């Protein structure tokens, strides 16, 4: 059937199921007739929008872009650029494709994901989007996306009249986050306790720093993130648990939100009806994991977790210890923790933060599906320091140009 859309490479979110053309036909055929073969009068065709990206070291800025893109249509299809394409156009990715697929698929506003998308919208791929994936519009932010030869990666989509623009999220980028880690490396090598505390305060408060280019060869900037109540509302589900809901609680730093975090949250959500996630304060993270942590401040980490489809609610600034009063207040049925973490020594200490739920018999340790921690991500940067430094220098120049020439773009 020509009318049947072929989704031979698209993942349908909610289990991430690979569909073939025959499966699409079977899904449309019911009771001896094709469902939807005769459209009801007045029934509007769903608007399908497409957005692509590298989504490397995925952060709340990526999530906010996807939220805005989804608001422009009924179905959001997301293309995730391949490792080879990123390397050719920007430099080596920090996170490999399979991890980036997990991250994008877990964003609550994403409906379908296409792996190995091209970095530039070629004429061939654009026709594939329009004809096979039934895409109505291609979406991108107001920041320019240029190819190595200086041409616009979305020129063809704009020429076809099928391009829509959204507002870039201020205060964060993958370049910025990598810059923060490179700055941490520099400060750690200096071994100055005063630098450590100063750096931690800047991350926590989202202040900008005029970097010293004598050590790194470039200006390392800490972006000025300005959290608003409106942004938190936009990311929130807006619904609380039902009176008989089984509420599962999990807490942590969730710094540099990664695929390991997503997978443990997915498993935790399956154990109940409502997943409550506690996000530790910057002070707590710093005191338990070192003066260079967290890389992302409390509000940044909270937004990343809120964007995850498996999360129902977060506690912004959760206490280190899970108390009886807290369990009663939130009607928590089960407290869980993964087997992979930055530090599991707390289980052996007298001040075990889970002592109360353990004594109550409502604590459960979950087998973590992926052996990834925040330190894993940082080590990837450290091990390939020069390549990422070069990548950042190139990207920082284009970002500086964007900020100098940018104009106001309305948010939704």
Short mmCIF file of C-alpha atoms in Angstrom, two decimals:
data_model
loop_
_atom_site.label_atom_id
_atom_site.label_comp_id
_atom_site.label_asym_id
_atom_site.label_seq_id
_atom_site.Cartn_x
_atom_site.Cartn_y
_atom_site.Cartn_z
CA UNK A 1 0.00 0.00 0.00
CA UNK A 2 1.39 3.41 -0.94
CA UNK A 3 -0.51 5.00 1.95
CA UNK A 4 1.26 2.95 4.56
CA UNK A 5 4.21 4.79 6.00
CA UNK A 6 7.38 2.77 6.17
CA UNK A 7 9.14 3.08 9.49
CA UNK A 8 11.92 0.64 8.76
CA UNK A 9 14.49 2.46 10.88
CA UNK A 10 12.40 4.47 13.32
CA UNK A 11 12.17 3.51 16.96
CA UNK A 12 8.75 4.01 18.54
CA UNK A 13 9.27 5.27 22.08
CA UNK A 14 7.70 3.36 24.96
CA UNK A 15 9.73 0.18 24.80
CA UNK A 16 11.75 1.34 21.74
CA UNK A 17 10.34 -1.11 19.21
CA UNK A 18 11.75 -1.41 15.69
CA UNK A 19 8.90 -1.51 13.15
CA UNK A 20 9.04 -2.96 9.66
CA UNK A 21 6.69 -2.10 6.80
CA UNK A 22 4.68 -5.32 7.37
CA UNK A 23 4.18 -4.43 11.03
CA UNK A 24 2.81 -1.05 10.01
CA UNK A 25 0.39 -2.70 7.59
CA UNK A 26 -0.70 -5.19 10.26
CA UNK A 27 -1.25 -2.38 12.75
CA UNK A 28 -3.49 -0.58 10.24
CA UNK A 29 -5.50 -3.70 9.30
CA UNK A 30 -8.26 -4.68 11.71
CA UNK A 31 -11.43 -6.71 11.26
CA UNK A 32 -11.03 -7.13 7.48
CA UNK A 33 -10.60 -3.41 6.76
CA UNK A 34 -7.83 -0.88 6.93
CA UNK A 35 -8.32 1.32 9.96
CA UNK A 36 -8.31 4.94 8.89
CA UNK A 37 -8.62 4.07 5.18
CA UNK A 38 -11.64 6.35 5.10
CA UNK A 39 -10.90 9.49 7.02
CA UNK A 40 -13.68 10.86 9.13
CA UNK A 41 -14.87 14.20 7.91
CA UNK A 42 -13.23 17.02 9.79
CA UNK A 43 -10.55 14.85 11.40
CA UNK A 44 -7.25 16.69 11.27
CA UNK A 45 -4.11 14.89 10.15
CA UNK A 46 -1.52 14.85 12.95
CA UNK A 47 1.31 17.30 12.31
CA UNK A 48 4.63 15.44 12.33
CA UNK A 49 7.73 17.51 13.05
CA UNK A 50 11.38 16.51 12.82
CA UNK A 51 14.34 17.75 14.80
CA UNK A 52 17.86 16.39 14.65
CA UNK A 53 21.01 16.89 16.63
CA UNK A 54 24.14 15.35 18.08
CA UNK A 55 22.69 15.37 21.61
CA UNK A 56 26.17 14.78 22.95
CA UNK A 57 26.33 14.94 26.76
CA UNK A 58 22.61 15.63 26.69
CA UNK A 59 21.49 18.44 28.98
CA UNK A 60 18.37 20.45 29.85
CA UNK A 61 19.03 22.80 26.90
CA UNK A 62 18.58 19.87 24.49
CA UNK A 63 15.45 18.83 26.40
CA UNK A 64 13.98 22.32 26.23
CA UNK A 65 14.60 22.41 22.47
CA UNK A 66 12.73 19.12 22.10
CA UNK A 67 9.91 20.44 24.28
CA UNK A 68 9.54 23.49 22.05
CA UNK A 69 9.70 21.37 18.89
CA UNK A 70 6.98 19.03 20.19
CA UNK A 71 4.74 22.04 20.84
CA UNK A 72 4.86 22.85 17.10
CA UNK A 73 3.26 19.53 16.15
CA UNK A 74 1.49 16.40 17.34
CA UNK A 75 4.31 13.89 16.81
CA UNK A 76 8.00 14.63 17.33
CA UNK A 77 10.49 12.53 15.36
CA UNK A 78 14.11 13.02 16.40
CA UNK A 79 17.18 12.19 14.33
CA UNK A 80 20.36 11.37 16.26
CA UNK A 81 23.53 12.10 14.28
CA UNK A 82 26.02 9.25 13.90
CA UNK A 83 29.42 9.18 15.64
CA UNK A 84 31.26 9.44 12.30
CA UNK A 85 29.25 12.47 11.18
CA UNK A 86 29.90 14.27 14.48
CA UNK A 87 33.63 13.55 14.27
CA UNK A 88 33.80 14.84 10.69
CA UNK A 89 31.88 18.04 11.41
CA UNK A 90 32.59 18.95 15.03
CA UNK A 91 35.21 16.64 16.52
CA UNK A 92 34.90 13.44 18.57
CA UNK A 93 31.67 12.91 20.56
CA UNK A 94 31.90 12.36 24.31
CA UNK A 95 29.04 9.86 24.35
CA UNK A 96 28.66 7.12 21.71
CA UNK A 97 25.51 6.71 19.60
CA UNK A 98 23.91 3.92 21.67
CA UNK A 99 24.08 6.07 24.82
CA UNK A 100 22.74 9.11 22.99
CA UNK A 101 19.84 7.02 21.67
CA UNK A 102 18.94 6.02 25.23
CA UNK A 103 19.07 9.64 26.34
CA UNK A 104 16.92 11.02 23.51
CA UNK A 105 14.42 8.16 23.74
CA UNK A 106 13.91 8.90 27.43
CA UNK A 107 12.88 12.54 26.91
CA UNK A 108 9.17 12.85 27.65
CA UNK A 109 8.38 14.96 24.56
CA UNK A 110 9.95 12.56 22.02
CA UNK A 111 7.71 10.12 20.11
CA UNK A 112 10.09 8.46 17.61
CA UNK A 113 13.86 8.32 17.20
CA UNK A 114 15.89 7.78 14.02
CA UNK A 115 19.49 6.57 14.53
CA UNK A 116 22.46 7.57 12.34
CA UNK A 117 20.88 10.74 10.99
CA UNK A 118 23.11 12.86 8.72
CA UNK A 119 24.62 16.04 10.13
CA UNK A 120 23.33 18.09 7.19
CA UNK A 121 19.83 17.88 5.68
CA UNK A 122 20.69 16.65 2.18
CA UNK A 123 18.13 16.67 -0.62
CA UNK A 124 17.95 12.87 -0.53
CA UNK A 125 17.39 12.74 3.24
CA UNK A 126 14.87 15.60 3.12
CA UNK A 127 12.76 13.71 0.57
CA UNK A 128 13.01 10.62 2.78
CA UNK A 129 11.72 12.63 5.73
CA UNK A 130 8.81 14.05 3.72
CA UNK A 131 7.83 10.86 1.88
CA UNK A 132 8.73 7.95 4.21
CA UNK A 133 8.41 9.55 7.62
CA UNK A 134 5.59 11.87 6.58
CA UNK A 135 7.30 14.90 8.15
CA UNK A 136 5.55 18.25 7.79
CA UNK A 137 8.22 20.55 9.23
CA UNK A 138 11.91 20.47 10.09
CA UNK A 139 12.79 22.31 13.31
CA UNK A 140 16.01 23.90 14.57
CA UNK A 141 17.08 26.56 17.07
CA UNK A 142 17.84 30.20 16.28
CA UNK A 143 21.59 29.54 16.59
CA UNK A 144 23.31 28.91 13.23
CA UNK A 145 24.30 25.37 12.30
CA UNK A 146 27.13 25.64 9.79
CA UNK A 147 28.96 22.92 7.87
CA UNK A 148 32.79 22.90 7.63
CA UNK A 149 32.51 24.77 4.30
CA UNK A 150 30.48 27.54 5.99
CA UNK A 151 27.10 26.69 4.42
CA UNK A 152 23.83 26.40 6.36
CA UNK A 153 22.99 22.78 7.27
CA UNK A 154 19.26 23.60 6.95
CA UNK A 155 19.38 25.62 3.71
CA UNK A 156 17.36 23.07 1.72
CA UNK A 157 14.61 22.81 4.33
CA UNK A 158 14.31 26.60 4.41
CA UNK A 159 14.18 26.75 0.61
CA UNK A 160 11.39 24.13 0.60
CA UNK A 161 9.34 26.26 3.00
CA UNK A 162 9.19 23.43 5.53
CA UNK A 163 11.45 24.92 8.21
CA UNK A 164 10.46 26.31 11.62
CA UNK A 165 12.65 27.95 14.21
CA UNK A 166 12.64 27.73 18.01
CA UNK A 167 14.45 29.70 20.70
CA UNK A 168 17.81 28.41 21.85
CA UNK A 169 18.02 27.76 25.61
CA UNK A 170 20.39 30.29 27.13
CA UNK A 171 23.07 29.40 29.65
CA UNK A 172 24.13 25.92 28.60
CA UNK A 173 25.71 23.99 25.76
CA UNK A 174 27.81 20.87 25.39
CA UNK A 175 30.76 23.18 24.67
CA UNK A 176 30.14 24.95 27.97
CA UNK A 177 29.91 21.70 29.96
CA UNK A 178 33.11 20.33 28.42
CA UNK A 179 34.69 23.70 29.23
CA UNK A 180 33.66 23.34 32.86
CA UNK A 181 35.37 19.95 33.06
CA UNK A 182 38.51 21.26 31.36
CA UNK A 183 38.54 24.11 33.86
CA UNK A 184 38.20 21.60 36.69
CA UNK A 185 41.24 19.75 35.35
CA UNK A 186 43.26 22.97 35.31
CA UNK A 187 42.23 23.98 38.85
CA UNK A 188 42.88 20.48 40.18
CA UNK A 189 46.41 20.54 38.74
CA UNK A 190 47.03 23.85 40.51
CA UNK A 191 46.04 22.19 43.78
CA UNK A 192 44.73 25.40 45.32
CA UNK A 193 41.98 24.88 47.90
CA UNK A 194 40.81 28.48 47.44
CA UNK A 195 40.44 27.92 43.69
CA UNK A 196 38.45 24.75 44.41
CA UNK A 197 35.88 26.49 46.62
CA UNK A 198 35.65 29.47 44.26
CA UNK A 199 35.05 27.21 41.28
CA UNK A 200 32.37 25.23 43.10
CA UNK A 201 30.54 28.44 44.01
CA UNK A 202 30.61 29.60 40.39
CA UNK A 203 29.11 26.32 39.17
CA UNK A 204 26.47 26.41 41.91
CA UNK A 205 25.41 30.01 41.27
CA UNK A 206 25.82 29.91 37.49
CA UNK A 207 28.22 32.84 37.36
CA UNK A 208 30.30 33.70 34.34
CA UNK A 209 34.03 33.74 34.65
CA UNK A 210 36.54 35.60 32.57
CA UNK A 211 38.88 32.74 31.91
CA UNK A 212 42.64 32.87 31.89
CA UNK A 213 43.87 31.69 28.51
CA UNK A 214 47.45 31.30 29.62
CA UNK A 215 46.97 27.67 30.65
CA UNK A 216 44.41 26.26 28.27
CA UNK A 217 44.99 28.45 25.23
CA UNK A 218 41.35 29.53 25.14
CA UNK A 219 38.76 31.40 27.13
CA UNK A 220 36.80 28.97 29.31
CA UNK A 221 33.43 30.46 30.23
CA UNK A 222 30.93 29.34 32.83
CA UNK A 223 27.52 30.20 31.40
CA UNK A 224 25.11 32.36 33.32
CA UNK A 225 22.12 30.06 33.88
CA UNK A 226 19.08 31.95 35.12
CA UNK A 227 16.52 29.52 36.58
CA UNK A 228 12.88 30.58 36.48
CA UNK A 229 9.74 29.10 38.03
CA UNK A 230 8.15 29.08 34.56
CA UNK A 231 10.83 26.76 33.21
CA UNK A 232 10.31 24.32 36.08
CA UNK A 233 6.55 24.35 35.43
CA UNK A 234 7.15 23.69 31.71
CA UNK A 235 9.22 20.62 32.57
CA UNK A 236 6.93 19.31 35.32
CA UNK A 237 4.17 16.75 34.82
CA UNK A 238 1.81 18.77 36.98
CA UNK A 239 0.20 15.68 38.51
CA UNK A 240 0.67 14.15 41.92
CA UNK A 241 0.28 10.49 42.94
CA UNK A 242 -3.14 8.92 43.45
CA UNK A 243 -4.34 7.99 46.95
CA UNK A 244 -3.41 4.33 46.46
CA UNK A 245 -0.26 4.86 44.39
CA UNK A 246 2.86 2.87 45.17
CA UNK A 247 5.49 5.61 45.45
CA UNK A 248 9.11 4.70 44.75
CA UNK A 249 11.89 7.01 45.90
CA UNK A 250 15.43 7.25 44.54
CA UNK A 251 17.96 10.01 45.21
CA UNK A 252 21.37 11.15 44.05
CA UNK A 253 23.40 13.95 42.49
CA UNK A 254 22.42 13.13 38.87
CA UNK A 255 25.34 15.26 37.74
CA UNK A 256 26.06 15.28 33.98
CA UNK A 257 22.80 13.34 33.50
CA UNK A 258 23.72 10.27 31.44
CA UNK A 259 22.43 6.93 30.10
CA UNK A 260 23.30 5.15 33.37
CA UNK A 261 20.97 7.51 35.23
CA UNK A 262 18.19 6.99 32.68
CA UNK A 263 18.33 3.21 32.88
CA UNK A 264 18.26 3.03 36.69
CA UNK A 265 15.31 5.47 36.70
CA UNK A 266 13.50 3.27 34.17
CA UNK A 267 13.90 0.20 36.37
CA UNK A 268 12.89 2.12 39.50
CA UNK A 269 9.71 3.39 37.81
CA UNK A 270 8.70 -0.17 36.92
CA UNK A 271 8.54 -1.02 40.63
CA UNK A 272 5.65 1.32 41.37
CA UNK A 273 3.05 3.77 40.09
CA UNK A 274 4.90 7.02 40.85
CA UNK A 275 8.63 7.76 40.83
CA UNK A 276 9.84 10.49 43.19
CA UNK A 277 13.46 11.55 42.65
CA UNK A 278 15.51 13.42 45.23
CA UNK A 279 18.20 15.78 43.85
CA UNK A 280 20.95 16.51 46.36
CA UNK A 281 22.11 20.08 46.97
CA UNK A 282 25.37 21.41 45.54
CA UNK A 283 26.81 21.51 49.07
CA UNK A 284 25.91 17.87 49.72
CA UNK A 285 27.43 16.75 46.42
CA UNK A 286 30.58 18.75 47.01
CA UNK A 287 31.03 17.44 50.57
CA UNK A 288 30.55 13.80 49.54
CA UNK A 289 32.24 13.74 46.12
CA UNK A 290 34.92 16.41 46.23
CA UNK A 291 35.32 20.18 45.75
CA UNK A 292 35.07 20.02 41.95
CA UNK A 293 31.58 18.59 42.05
CA UNK A 294 28.93 19.08 40.94
CA UNK A 295 29.70 20.16 37.38
CA UNK A 296 26.03 21.14 36.90
CA UNK A 297 24.28 23.17 39.59
CA UNK A 298 21.13 22.08 41.44
CA UNK A 299 18.61 23.72 39.12
CA UNK A 300 20.35 22.43 36.00
CA UNK A 301 20.40 18.89 37.38
CA UNK A 302 16.75 19.13 38.43
CA UNK A 303 15.60 20.13 34.94
CA UNK A 304 17.52 17.26 33.31
CA UNK A 305 15.86 14.75 35.64
CA UNK A 306 12.40 16.33 35.23
CA UNK A 307 12.64 15.93 31.45
CA UNK A 308 12.97 12.14 31.80
CA UNK A 309 9.77 10.27 30.91
CA UNK A 310 10.23 7.82 33.81
CA UNK A 311 10.19 10.57 36.46
CA UNK A 312 6.94 11.84 37.98
CA UNK A 313 8.26 14.37 40.50
CA UNK A 314 11.52 15.66 41.97
CA UNK A 315 12.56 17.06 45.33
CA UNK A 316 14.86 19.99 44.55
CA UNK A 317 17.50 19.92 47.28
CA UNK A 318 16.68 16.56 48.86
CA UNK A 319 18.27 15.73 52.25
CA UNK A 320 21.21 13.31 52.36
CA UNK A 321 19.47 11.05 54.89
CA UNK A 322 16.06 9.51 54.19
CA UNK A 323 14.17 10.08 57.45
CA UNK A 324 11.01 8.54 58.87
CA UNK A 325 9.30 11.93 58.63
CA UNK A 326 10.20 12.20 54.94
CA UNK A 327 8.88 8.70 54.23
CA UNK A 328 5.59 9.58 55.97
CA UNK A 329 5.28 13.02 54.34
CA UNK A 330 5.62 11.67 50.80
CA UNK A 331 3.91 8.32 51.54
CA UNK A 332 6.94 6.45 50.18
CA UNK A 333 6.46 2.70 49.73
CA UNK A 334 9.94 1.79 48.53
CA UNK A 335 13.40 3.38 48.63
CA UNK A 336 15.86 2.17 45.97
CA UNK A 337 19.50 2.66 44.98
CA UNK A 338 21.57 1.25 42.12
CA UNK A 339 24.65 -0.97 42.39
CA UNK A 340 26.74 1.42 40.28
CA UNK A 341 27.49 4.73 41.96
CA UNK A 342 30.38 7.14 42.54
CA UNK A 343 30.78 5.87 46.09
CA UNK A 344 29.09 2.91 47.78
CA UNK A 345 31.03 3.29 51.05
CA UNK A 346 28.06 4.98 52.73
CA UNK A 347 26.50 1.52 53.23
CA UNK A 348 29.38 0.65 55.58
CA UNK A 349 29.35 3.90 57.55
CA UNK A 350 27.53 4.62 60.79
CA UNK A 351 25.73 7.54 59.16
CA UNK A 352 24.15 5.38 56.46
CA UNK A 353 21.60 7.66 54.72
CA UNK A 354 19.31 4.67 54.12
CA UNK A 355 19.40 3.31 57.70
CA UNK A 356 15.74 4.18 58.36
CA UNK A 357 14.21 2.60 55.21
CA UNK A 358 16.45 -0.44 55.76
CA UNK A 359 15.15 -0.82 59.31
CA UNK A 360 11.59 -0.45 58.00
CA UNK A 361 12.18 -3.17 55.39
CA UNK A 362 11.38 -0.88 52.45
CA UNK A 363 14.89 -0.50 50.98
CA UNK A 364 15.91 -2.33 47.80
CA UNK A 365 19.19 -2.30 45.90
CA UNK A 366 18.74 -2.46 42.13
CA UNK A 367 21.17 -3.97 39.66
CA UNK A 368 22.35 -1.08 37.50
CA UNK A 369 22.03 -1.95 33.77
CA UNK A 370 24.96 0.23 32.66
CA UNK A 371 28.38 0.66 34.22
CA UNK A 372 28.44 4.43 33.74
CA UNK A 373 28.95 7.18 36.33
CA UNK A 374 29.64 10.90 36.18
CA UNK A 375 33.33 10.04 36.64
CA UNK A 376 33.11 7.86 33.51
CA UNK A 377 32.08 10.90 31.46
CA UNK A 378 34.80 13.07 32.99
CA UNK A 379 37.45 10.39 32.30
CA UNK A 380 36.44 10.37 28.63
CA UNK A 381 37.20 14.08 28.47
CA UNK A 382 40.48 13.72 30.35
CA UNK A 383 41.70 10.82 28.21
CA UNK A 384 41.15 12.81 25.01
CA UNK A 385 41.90 16.24 26.45
CA UNK A 386 43.64 17.77 23.44
CA UNK A 387 40.96 16.74 20.95
CA UNK A 388 38.17 18.16 23.12
CA UNK A 389 40.15 21.34 23.78
CA UNK A 390 40.52 21.86 20.02
CA UNK A 391 36.82 21.11 19.49
CA UNK A 392 35.88 23.65 22.17
CA UNK A 393 38.09 26.39 20.71
CA UNK A 394 36.35 26.03 17.36
CA UNK A 395 32.86 25.94 18.85
CA UNK A 396 33.45 28.80 21.29
CA UNK A 397 34.27 31.08 18.34
CA UNK A 398 30.92 30.33 16.66
CA UNK A 399 29.03 30.73 19.95
CA UNK A 400 30.67 34.12 20.54
CA UNK A 401 29.54 35.20 17.08
CA UNK A 402 25.99 34.00 17.83
CA UNK A 403 25.74 35.96 21.10
CA UNK A 404 27.09 39.13 19.46
CA UNK A 405 24.52 39.08 16.65
CA UNK A 406 21.50 37.38 18.28
CA UNK A 407 18.10 39.00 18.48
CA UNK A 408 15.01 38.26 20.57
CA UNK A 409 13.11 35.06 19.74
CA UNK A 410 9.83 34.46 21.56
CA UNK A 411 9.56 31.34 23.72
CA UNK A 412 6.30 29.39 23.99
#
